[in-house]
Coordinates of C-alpha atoms and ligand atoms in Angstrom, one line a residue:
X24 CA 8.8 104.1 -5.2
X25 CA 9.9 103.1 -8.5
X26 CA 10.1 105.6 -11.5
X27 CA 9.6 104.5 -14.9
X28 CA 11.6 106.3 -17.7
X29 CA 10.0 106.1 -21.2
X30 CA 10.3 109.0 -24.6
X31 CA 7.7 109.4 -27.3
X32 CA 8.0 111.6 -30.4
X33 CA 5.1 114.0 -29.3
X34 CA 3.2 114.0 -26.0
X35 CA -0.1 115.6 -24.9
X36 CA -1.1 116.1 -21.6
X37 CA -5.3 116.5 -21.2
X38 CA -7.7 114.7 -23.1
X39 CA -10.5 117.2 -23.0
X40 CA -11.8 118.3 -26.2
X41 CA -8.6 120.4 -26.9
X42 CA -6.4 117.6 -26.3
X43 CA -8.0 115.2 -28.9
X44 CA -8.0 118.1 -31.0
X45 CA -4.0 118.3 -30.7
X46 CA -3.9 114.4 -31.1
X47 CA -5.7 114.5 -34.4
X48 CA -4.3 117.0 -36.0
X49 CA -0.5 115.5 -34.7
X50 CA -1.6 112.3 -35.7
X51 CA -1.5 114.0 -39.2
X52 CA 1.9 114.2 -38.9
X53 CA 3.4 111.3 -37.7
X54 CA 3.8 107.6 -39.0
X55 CA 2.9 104.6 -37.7
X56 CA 6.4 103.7 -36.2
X57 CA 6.1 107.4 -34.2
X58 CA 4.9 107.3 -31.0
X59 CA 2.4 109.2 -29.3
X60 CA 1.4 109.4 -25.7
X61 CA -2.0 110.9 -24.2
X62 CA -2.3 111.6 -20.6
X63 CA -5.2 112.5 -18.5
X64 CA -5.6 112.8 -14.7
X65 CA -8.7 111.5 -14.8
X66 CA -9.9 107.9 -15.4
X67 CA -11.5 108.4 -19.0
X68 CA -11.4 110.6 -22.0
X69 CA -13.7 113.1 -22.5
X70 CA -12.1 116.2 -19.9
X71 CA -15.0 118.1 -18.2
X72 CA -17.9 115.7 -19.6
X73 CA -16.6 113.4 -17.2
X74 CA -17.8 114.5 -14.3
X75 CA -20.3 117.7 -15.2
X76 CA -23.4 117.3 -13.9
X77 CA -25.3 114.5 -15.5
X78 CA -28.1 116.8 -16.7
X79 CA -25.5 118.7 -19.2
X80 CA -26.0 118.7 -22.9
X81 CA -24.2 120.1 -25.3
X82 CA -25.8 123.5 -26.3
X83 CA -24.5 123.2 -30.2
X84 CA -25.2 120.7 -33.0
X85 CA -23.6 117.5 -31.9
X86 CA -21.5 117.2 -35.6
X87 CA -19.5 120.2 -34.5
X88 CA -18.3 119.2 -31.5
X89 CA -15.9 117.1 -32.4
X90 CA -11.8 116.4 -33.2
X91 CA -10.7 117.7 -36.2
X92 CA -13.5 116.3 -38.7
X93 CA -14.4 113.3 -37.0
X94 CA -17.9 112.1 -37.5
X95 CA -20.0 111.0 -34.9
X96 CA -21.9 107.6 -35.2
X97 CA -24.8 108.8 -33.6
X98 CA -28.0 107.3 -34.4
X99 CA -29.2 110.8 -34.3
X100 CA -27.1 111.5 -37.2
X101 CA -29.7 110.4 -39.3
X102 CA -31.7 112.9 -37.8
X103 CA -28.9 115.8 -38.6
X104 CA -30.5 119.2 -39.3
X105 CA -33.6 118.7 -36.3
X106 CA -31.3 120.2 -33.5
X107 CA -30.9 117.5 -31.3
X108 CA -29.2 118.1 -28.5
X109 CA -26.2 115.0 -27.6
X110 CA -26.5 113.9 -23.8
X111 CA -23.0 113.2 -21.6
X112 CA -23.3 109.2 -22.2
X113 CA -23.9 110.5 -26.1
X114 CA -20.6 112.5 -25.5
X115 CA -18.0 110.8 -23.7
X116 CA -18.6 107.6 -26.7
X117 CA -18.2 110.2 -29.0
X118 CA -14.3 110.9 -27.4
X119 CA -13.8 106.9 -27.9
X120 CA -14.6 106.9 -30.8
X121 CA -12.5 109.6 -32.1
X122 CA -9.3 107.7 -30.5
X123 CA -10.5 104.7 -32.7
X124 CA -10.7 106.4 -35.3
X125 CA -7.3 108.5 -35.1
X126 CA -5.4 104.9 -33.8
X127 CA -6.4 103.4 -37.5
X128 CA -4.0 105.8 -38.7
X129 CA -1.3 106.7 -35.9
X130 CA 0.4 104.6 -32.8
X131 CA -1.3 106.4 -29.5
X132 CA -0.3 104.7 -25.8
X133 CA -2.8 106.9 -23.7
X134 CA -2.4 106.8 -19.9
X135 CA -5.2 108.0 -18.1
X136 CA -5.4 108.8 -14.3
X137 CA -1.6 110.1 -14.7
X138 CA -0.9 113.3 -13.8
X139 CA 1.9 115.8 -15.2
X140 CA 3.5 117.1 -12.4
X141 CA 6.2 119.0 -13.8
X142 CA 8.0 119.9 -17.0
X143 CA 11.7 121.1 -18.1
X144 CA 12.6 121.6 -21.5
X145 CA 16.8 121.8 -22.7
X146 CA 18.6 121.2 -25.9
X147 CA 15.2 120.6 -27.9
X148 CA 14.2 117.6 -25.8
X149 CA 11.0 118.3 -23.0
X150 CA 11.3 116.2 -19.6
X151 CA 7.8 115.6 -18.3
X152 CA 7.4 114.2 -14.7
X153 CA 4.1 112.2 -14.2
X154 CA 2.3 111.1 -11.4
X155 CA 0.5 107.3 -12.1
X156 CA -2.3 106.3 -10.4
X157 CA -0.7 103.7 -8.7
X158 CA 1.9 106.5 -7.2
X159 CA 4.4 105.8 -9.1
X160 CA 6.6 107.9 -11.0
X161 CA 6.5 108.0 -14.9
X162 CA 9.6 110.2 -16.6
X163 CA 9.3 110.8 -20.3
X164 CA 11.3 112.7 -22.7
X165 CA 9.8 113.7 -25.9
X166 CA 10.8 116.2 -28.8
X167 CA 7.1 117.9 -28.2
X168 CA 4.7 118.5 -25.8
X169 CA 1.6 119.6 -26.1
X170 CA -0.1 120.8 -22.9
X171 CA -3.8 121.2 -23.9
X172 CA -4.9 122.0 -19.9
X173 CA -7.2 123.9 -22.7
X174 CA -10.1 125.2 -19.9
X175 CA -9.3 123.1 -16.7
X176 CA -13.1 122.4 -15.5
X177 CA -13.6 121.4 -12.4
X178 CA -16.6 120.3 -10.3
X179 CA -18.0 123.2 -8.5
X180 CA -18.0 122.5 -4.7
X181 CA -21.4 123.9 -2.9
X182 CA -20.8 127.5 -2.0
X183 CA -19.8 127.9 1.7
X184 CA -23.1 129.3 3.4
X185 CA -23.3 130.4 7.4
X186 CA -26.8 129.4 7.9
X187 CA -27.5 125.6 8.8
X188 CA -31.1 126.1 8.0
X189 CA -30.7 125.4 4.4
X190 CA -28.9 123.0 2.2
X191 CA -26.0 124.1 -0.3
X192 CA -25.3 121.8 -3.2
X193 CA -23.7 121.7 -5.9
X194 CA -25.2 120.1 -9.4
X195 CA -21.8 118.1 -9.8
X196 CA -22.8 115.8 -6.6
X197 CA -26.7 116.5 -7.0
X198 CA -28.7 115.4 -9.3
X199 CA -31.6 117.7 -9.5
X200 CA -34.1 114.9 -10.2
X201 CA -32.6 112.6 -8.1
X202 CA -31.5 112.0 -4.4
X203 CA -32.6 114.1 -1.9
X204 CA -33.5 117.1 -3.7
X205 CA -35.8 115.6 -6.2
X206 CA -37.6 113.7 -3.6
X207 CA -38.4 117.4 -1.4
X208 CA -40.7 120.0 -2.2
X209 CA -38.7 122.7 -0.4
X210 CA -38.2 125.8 -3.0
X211 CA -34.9 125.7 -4.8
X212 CA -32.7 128.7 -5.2
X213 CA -30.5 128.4 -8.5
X214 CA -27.3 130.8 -7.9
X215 CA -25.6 131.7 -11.2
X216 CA -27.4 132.8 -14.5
X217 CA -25.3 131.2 -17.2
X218 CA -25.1 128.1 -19.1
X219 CA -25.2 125.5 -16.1
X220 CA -27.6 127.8 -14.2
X221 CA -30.2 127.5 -16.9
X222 CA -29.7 123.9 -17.5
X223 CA -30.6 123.9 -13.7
X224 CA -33.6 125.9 -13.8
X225 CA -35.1 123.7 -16.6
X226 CA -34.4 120.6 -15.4
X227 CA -35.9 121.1 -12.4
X228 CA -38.6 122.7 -14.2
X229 CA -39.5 120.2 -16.5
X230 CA -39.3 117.5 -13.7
X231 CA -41.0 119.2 -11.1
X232 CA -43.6 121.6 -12.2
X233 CA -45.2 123.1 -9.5
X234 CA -42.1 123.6 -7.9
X235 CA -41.1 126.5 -6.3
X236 CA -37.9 127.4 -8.4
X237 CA -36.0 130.5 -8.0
X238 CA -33.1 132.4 -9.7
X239 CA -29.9 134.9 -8.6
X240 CA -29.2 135.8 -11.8
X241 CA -26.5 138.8 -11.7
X242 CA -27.0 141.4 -14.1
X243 CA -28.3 138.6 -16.1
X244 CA -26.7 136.4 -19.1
X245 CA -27.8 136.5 -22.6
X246 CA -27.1 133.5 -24.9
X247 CA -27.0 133.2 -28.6
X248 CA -30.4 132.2 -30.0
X249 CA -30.0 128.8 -31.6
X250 CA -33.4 128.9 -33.4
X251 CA -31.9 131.7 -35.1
X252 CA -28.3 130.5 -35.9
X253 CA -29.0 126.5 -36.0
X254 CA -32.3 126.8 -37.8
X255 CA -34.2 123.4 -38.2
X256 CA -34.6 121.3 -41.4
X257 CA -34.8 122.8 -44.9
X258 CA -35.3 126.1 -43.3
X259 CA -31.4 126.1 -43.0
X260 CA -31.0 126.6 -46.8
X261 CA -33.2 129.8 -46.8
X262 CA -33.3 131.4 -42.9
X263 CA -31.1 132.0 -40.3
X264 CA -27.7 133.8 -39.7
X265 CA -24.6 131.6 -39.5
X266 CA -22.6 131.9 -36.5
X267 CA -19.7 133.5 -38.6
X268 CA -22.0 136.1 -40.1
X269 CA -23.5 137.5 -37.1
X270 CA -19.8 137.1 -35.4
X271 CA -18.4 139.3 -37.9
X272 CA -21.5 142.0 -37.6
X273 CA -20.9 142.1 -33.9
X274 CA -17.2 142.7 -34.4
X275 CA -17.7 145.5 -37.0
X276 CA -19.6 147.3 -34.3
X277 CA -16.9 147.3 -31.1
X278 CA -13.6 149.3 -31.5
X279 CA -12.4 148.3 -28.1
X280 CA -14.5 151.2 -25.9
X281 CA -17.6 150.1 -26.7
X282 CA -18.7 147.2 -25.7
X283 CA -21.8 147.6 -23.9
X284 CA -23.4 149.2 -26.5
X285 CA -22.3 146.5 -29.1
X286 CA -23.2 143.9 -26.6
X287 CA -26.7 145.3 -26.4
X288 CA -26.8 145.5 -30.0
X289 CA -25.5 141.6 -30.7
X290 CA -28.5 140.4 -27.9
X291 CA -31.0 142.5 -29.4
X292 CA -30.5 141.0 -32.8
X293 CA -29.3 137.6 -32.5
X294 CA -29.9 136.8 -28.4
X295 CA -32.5 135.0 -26.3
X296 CA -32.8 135.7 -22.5
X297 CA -35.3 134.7 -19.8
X298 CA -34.7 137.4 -17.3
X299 CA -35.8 141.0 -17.2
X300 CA -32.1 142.2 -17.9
X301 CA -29.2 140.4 -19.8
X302 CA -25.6 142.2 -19.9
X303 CA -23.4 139.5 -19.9
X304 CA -22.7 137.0 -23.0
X305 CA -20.5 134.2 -22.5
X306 CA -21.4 132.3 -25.9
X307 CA -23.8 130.0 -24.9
X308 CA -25.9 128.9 -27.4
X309 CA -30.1 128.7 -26.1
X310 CA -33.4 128.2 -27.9
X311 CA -36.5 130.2 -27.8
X312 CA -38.7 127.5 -26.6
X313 CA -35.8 126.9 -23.7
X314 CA -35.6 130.7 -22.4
X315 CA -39.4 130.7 -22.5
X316 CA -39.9 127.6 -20.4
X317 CA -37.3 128.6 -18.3
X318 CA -39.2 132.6 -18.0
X319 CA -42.5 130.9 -16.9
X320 CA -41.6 128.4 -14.8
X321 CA -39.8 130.8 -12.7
X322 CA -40.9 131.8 -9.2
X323 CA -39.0 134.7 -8.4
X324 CA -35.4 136.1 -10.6
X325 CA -33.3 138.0 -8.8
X326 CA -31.2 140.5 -10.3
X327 CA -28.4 140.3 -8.3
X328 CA -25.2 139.0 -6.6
X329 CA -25.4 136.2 -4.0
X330 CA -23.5 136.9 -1.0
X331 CA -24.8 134.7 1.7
X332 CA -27.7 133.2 3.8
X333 CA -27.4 133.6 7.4
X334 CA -29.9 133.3 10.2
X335 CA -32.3 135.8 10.5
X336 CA -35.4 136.1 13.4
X337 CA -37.9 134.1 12.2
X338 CA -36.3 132.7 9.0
X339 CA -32.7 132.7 6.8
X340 CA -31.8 135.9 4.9
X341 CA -30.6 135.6 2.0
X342 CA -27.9 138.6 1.6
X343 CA -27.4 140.1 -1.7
X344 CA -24.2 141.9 -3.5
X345 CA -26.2 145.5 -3.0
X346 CA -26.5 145.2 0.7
X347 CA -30.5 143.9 0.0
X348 CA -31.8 140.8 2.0
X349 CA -34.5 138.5 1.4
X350 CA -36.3 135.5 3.7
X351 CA -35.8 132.5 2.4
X352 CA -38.3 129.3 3.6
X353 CA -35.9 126.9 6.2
X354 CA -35.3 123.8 4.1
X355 CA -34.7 125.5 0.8
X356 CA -31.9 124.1 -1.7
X357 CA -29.0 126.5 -2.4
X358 CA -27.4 125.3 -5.9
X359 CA -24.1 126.4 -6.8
X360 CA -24.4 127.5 -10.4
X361 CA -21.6 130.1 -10.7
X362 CA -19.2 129.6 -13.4
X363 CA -16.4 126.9 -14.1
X364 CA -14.4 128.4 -16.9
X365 CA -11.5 131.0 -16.8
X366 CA -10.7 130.6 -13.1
X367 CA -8.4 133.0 -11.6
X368 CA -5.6 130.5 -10.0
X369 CA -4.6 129.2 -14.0
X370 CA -1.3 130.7 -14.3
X371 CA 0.3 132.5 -17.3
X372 CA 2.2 130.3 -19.9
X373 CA 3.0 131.9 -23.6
X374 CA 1.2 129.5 -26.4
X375 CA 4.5 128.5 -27.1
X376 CA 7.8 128.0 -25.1
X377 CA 11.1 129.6 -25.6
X378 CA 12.4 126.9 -26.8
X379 CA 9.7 126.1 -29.2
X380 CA 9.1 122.5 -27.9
X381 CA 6.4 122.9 -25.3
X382 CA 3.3 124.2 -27.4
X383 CA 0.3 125.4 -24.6
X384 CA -3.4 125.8 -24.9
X385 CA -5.3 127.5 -22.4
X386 CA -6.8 131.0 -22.0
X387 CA -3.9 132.6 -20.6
X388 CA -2.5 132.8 -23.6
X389 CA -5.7 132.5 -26.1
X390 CA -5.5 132.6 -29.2
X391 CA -9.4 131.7 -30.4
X392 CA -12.2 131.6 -28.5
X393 CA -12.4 128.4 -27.8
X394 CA -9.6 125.8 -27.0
X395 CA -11.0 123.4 -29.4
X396 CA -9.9 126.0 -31.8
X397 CA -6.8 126.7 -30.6
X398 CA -5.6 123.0 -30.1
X399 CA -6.3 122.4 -33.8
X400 CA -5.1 125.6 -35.7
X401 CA -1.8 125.9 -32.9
X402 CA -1.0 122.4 -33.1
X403 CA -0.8 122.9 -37.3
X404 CA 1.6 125.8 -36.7
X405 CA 3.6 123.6 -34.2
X406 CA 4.5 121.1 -36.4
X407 CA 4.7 123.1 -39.8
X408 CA 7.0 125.4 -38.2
X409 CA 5.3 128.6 -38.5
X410 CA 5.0 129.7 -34.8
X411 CA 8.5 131.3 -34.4
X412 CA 8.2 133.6 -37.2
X413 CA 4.4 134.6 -37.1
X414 CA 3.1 137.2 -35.5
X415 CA 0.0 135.0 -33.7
X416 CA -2.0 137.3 -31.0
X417 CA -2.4 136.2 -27.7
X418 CA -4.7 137.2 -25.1
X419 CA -4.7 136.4 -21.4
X420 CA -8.6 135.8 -21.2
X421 CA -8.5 135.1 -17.7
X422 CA -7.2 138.9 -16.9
X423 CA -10.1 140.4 -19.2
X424 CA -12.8 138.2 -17.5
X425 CA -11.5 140.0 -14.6
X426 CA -11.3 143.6 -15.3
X427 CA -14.3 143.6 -17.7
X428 CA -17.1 140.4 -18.2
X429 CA -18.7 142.6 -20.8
X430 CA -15.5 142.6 -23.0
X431 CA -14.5 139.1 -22.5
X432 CA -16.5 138.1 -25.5
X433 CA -15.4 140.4 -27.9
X434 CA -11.9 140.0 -26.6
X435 CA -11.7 136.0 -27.4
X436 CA -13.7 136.7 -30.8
X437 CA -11.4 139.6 -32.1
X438 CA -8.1 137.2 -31.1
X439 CA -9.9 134.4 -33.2
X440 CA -10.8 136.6 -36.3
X441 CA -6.9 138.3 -36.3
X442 CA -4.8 135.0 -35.7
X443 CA -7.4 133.3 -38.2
X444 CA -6.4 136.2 -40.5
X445 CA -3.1 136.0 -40.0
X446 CA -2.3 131.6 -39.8
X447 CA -4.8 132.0 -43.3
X448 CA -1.5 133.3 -44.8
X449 CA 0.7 130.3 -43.5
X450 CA -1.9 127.2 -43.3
X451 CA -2.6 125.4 -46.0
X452 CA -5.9 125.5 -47.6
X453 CA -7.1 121.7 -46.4
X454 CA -6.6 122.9 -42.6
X455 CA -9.6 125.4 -43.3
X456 CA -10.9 122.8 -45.1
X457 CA -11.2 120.2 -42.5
X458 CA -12.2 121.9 -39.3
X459 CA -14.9 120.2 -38.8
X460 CA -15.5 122.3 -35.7
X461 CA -16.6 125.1 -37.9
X462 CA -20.4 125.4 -36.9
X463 CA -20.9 127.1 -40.3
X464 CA -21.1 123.6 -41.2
X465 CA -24.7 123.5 -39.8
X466 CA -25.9 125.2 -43.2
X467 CA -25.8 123.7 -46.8
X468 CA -22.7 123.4 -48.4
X469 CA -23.7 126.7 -51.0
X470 CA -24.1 129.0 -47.7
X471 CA -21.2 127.6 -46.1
X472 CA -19.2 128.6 -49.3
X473 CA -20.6 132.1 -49.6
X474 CA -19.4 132.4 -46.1
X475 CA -16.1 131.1 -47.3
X476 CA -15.9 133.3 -49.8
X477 CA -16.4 136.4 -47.6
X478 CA -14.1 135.3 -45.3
X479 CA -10.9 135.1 -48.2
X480 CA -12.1 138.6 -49.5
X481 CA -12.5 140.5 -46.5
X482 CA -10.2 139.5 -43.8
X483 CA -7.1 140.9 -44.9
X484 CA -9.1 144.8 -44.5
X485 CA -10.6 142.9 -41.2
X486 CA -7.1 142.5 -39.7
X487 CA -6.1 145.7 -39.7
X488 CA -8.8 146.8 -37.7
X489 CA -9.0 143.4 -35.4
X490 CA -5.5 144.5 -34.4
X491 CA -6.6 147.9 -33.9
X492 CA -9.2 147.0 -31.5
X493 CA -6.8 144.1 -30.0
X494 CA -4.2 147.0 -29.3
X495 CA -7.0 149.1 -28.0
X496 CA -8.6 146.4 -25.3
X497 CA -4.1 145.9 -24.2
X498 CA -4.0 149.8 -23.6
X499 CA -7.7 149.9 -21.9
X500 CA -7.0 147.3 -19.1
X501 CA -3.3 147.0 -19.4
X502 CA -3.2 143.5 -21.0
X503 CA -1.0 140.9 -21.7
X504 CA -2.4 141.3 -25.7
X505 CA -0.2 140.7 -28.2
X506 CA 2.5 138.7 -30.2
X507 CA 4.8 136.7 -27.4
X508 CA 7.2 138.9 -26.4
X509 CA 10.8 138.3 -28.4
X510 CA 13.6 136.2 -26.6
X511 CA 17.2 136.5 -26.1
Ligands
FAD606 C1 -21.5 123.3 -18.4 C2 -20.7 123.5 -19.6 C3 -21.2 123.2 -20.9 C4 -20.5 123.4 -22.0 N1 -21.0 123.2 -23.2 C5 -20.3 123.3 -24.4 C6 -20.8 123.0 -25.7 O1 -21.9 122.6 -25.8 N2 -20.0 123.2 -26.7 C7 -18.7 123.7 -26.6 O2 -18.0 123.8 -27.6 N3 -18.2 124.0 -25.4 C8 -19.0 123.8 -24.3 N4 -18.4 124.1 -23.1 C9 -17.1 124.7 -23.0 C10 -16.2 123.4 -22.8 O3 -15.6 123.6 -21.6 C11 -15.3 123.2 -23.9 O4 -15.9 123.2 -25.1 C12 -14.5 121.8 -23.8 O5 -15.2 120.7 -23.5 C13 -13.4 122.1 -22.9 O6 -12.4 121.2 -23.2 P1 -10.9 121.4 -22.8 O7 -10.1 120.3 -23.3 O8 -10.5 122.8 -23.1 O9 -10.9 121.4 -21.2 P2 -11.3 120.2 -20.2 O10 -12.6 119.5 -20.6 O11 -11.3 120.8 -18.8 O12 -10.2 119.2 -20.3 C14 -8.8 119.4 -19.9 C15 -8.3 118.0 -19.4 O13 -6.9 118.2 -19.1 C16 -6.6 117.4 -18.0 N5 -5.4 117.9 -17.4 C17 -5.1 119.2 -17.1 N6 -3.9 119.3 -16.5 C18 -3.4 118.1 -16.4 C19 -2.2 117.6 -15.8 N7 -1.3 118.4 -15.3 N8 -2.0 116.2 -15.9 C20 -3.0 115.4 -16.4 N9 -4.1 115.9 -17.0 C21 -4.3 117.2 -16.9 C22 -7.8 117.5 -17.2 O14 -7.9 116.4 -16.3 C23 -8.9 117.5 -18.2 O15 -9.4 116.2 -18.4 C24 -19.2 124.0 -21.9 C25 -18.6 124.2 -20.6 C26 -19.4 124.0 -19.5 C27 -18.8 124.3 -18.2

């Protein structure tokens, strides 16, 4: 098989939304006669929203999800401020277009179903080894990589189940008004409380009422009320609490011990929930009107772990996490709703590598909260030359979400707030500036400045105690949490 050898002055690997993040803001800083290469295993841009299950919408406004300040060309734009909620289709043109936009300005070969297969850095030059689509071999050597993996979604396969007397599915192969489940009556059993989960329930709500729909919901997920933080309209100049606001009140309220009881106090005040109990917050964004649909059109909510069904005498058993079991009707749909994100096989990788030429954004090594954040603040320090010498926190995000789900959010926020703090003393101004993946930017530009303006007073005193409780969570669960260790 023949091996093609090429080189590039900066290279990203994943063209989810934290890769086109790293593009734009690399884009930035290279000329026309520099070249870039994109790569993406799969067959079109757009990461996860490729193949998610074709229900999905995103759960923010549409403006915000985006790379670097792009603007979507959304019809619904003109109806910006109403809430409307962009659809995949909506979504994966919204990643083409942001490549259109970004080539007016910068030279960008992407190849897509290529695979990175390996990489080697020496002497300030990164070898990648890629995987084409065709088999072949693609080598190429490049000053800087960028590997923005960012959260690795995959498709959820249906859960493995020992009884043959119901169906498992997942929603990534299944379209819940489609196919062979919308055309039965049999009851449905949604596994999984979170964002997919609920996006489950209501579909199949809203297209099947009548339906015998049922939830296992955990100890229960509670998501950030987006009547409350995205309020509609003209209302946004007078009500509401921007997403930075109630961020920063949830943060004043956990040390590092105490989440629980400044989890209960961030749902109680800026939540929404549909089940009897709601621990865990994973920050999804849900409206009123949603949760309450999705509360009544529920047949029964279960407040516990799925194990299994297996064949009972007379009918499947459903088995349960506490050792309970419950019949379930032969026929019924299982639907694997349990999470994507912040698997347990990613492995570790510091945000930057030794050498400094292989710059790395996933939750391993997190550094925001979200890798749309990280992609475009990290890839700023990459190429300014600020990572060596700043003392950036990172958090391995996948370790946390396994020793404590209650903490995780508090964990990723906390890293966000003190590395925002800290790359606010080495950025310039415009970077802040031009995130347009700030959702502050939901409210009028007057609120979004008083916001600002808090921010520049305040977060010096906030960092002191973000590191506090960052050094706290490291001792608690013996973390990797901290700057990058110091190499020799
Ligand atoms: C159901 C669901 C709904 C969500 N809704 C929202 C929302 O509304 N708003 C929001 O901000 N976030 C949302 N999220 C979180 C979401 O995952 C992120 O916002 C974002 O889309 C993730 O982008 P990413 O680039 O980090 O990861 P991905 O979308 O997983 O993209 C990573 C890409 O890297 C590629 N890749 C990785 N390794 C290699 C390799 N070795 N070679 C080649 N290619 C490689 C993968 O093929 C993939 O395309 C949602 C998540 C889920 C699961």
């Amino acid at each position: 098989m023949s091996t093609v050898t090429d080189s590039c002055d900066v290279c990203i690997v994943g063209a989810g939304l934290a890769g086109m993040n790293a593009l734009f803001v690399a884009a930035q800083y290279t000329s026309r006669d520099q070249r870039i290469i994109l790569i993406d295993r799969r067959e079109r841009l757009g990461g996860m929203w490729v193949d998610t299950y074709p229900y999905v919408r995103l759960h923010q406004p549409h403006p915000m999800f985006t790379a670097g300040d792009i603007r979507w060309t959304l019809d619904r734009d003109r109806d910006r401020g109403r809430g409307y909620l962009a659809t995949q289709p909506e979504i994966l043109d919204h990643f083409e277009h942001c490549l259109d936009v970004i080539r007016q300005h910068a030279t960008v070969e992407v190849l897509l179903g290529c695979e990175m297969e390996s990489d080697t850095e020496a002497d300030g030059v990164v070898r990648l080894t890629c995987r084409t689509a065709d088999g072949r071999r693609r080598v190429i050597t490049t000053p800087r990589l960028i590997k923005a993996s960012g959260f690795a979604v995959t498709p959820n396969d249906p859960l493995e189940i020992r009884s043959d007397a119901v169906h498992s599915v997942s929603p990534d192969f299944c379209d819940m008004s489609a196919g062979e489940i919308g055309a039965s009556d049999a009851p449905v059993w949604v596994i999984g409380g979170g964002k997919t989960g609920m996006d489950t329930c209501h579909a199949l709500i809203a297209s099947q009422p009548g339906r015998e729909v049922n939830l296992v919901a955990g100890s229960g997920t509670f998501f950030l009320n987006r009547d409350r933080a995205f309020p509609a309209g003209a209302r946004r100049w007078w009500s509401g609490t921007m997403p930075s606001a109630s961020g920063a009140q949830m943060l004043s309220r956990f040390d590092g011990t105490n989440e629980r009881e400044a989890g209960d106090w961030f749902r109680n005040a800026h939540g929404t929930w549909p089940t009897a109990a709601a621990d865990s917050y994973v920050l999804g964004i849900m409206s009123e009107g949603e949760s309450r649909a999705i509360a009544a059109g529920l047949s029964h909510v279960v407040m516990d772990r799925f194990v299994d069904v297996v064949d009972g005498q007379g009918s499947p058993l459903m088995r349960m996490g506490s050792g309970a079991t419950r019949p379930v009707t032969p026929g019924s749909w299982i639907v694997n709703c349990t999470g994507y994100v912040l698997q347990d096989d990613m492995p570790y990788e510091p945000f930057i590598s030794p050498g400094g030429c292989v710059l790395s954004i996933q939750p391993r090594s997190a550094t925001m909260h979200l890798t749309s954040f990280m992609a475009y603040f990290m890839t700023h320090m990459l190429f300014l030359g600020k990572l060596a010498d700043t003392p950036v926190y990172e958090l391995d995000a996948v370790e946390l979400r396994r020793k404590s789900k209650l903490a995780l959010p508090f964990g990723l926020l906390v890293v966000a707030q003190y590395n925002l703090s800290v790359m606010y003393d080495e950025l310039p101004t415009r970077v802040f500036l031009e995130c347009g993946l700030n959702v502050d930017r939901w409210y009028p530009l007057l609120r979004q400045m008083m916001g600002s303006v808090r921010f520049v007073t305040t977060h010096r005193r906030d960092r002191a105690s973000a590191k506090r409780t960052l050094d706290t969570l490291r001792e608690r669960f013996d973390l990797r949490c901290g700057p990058l260790a110091p190499t020799t």
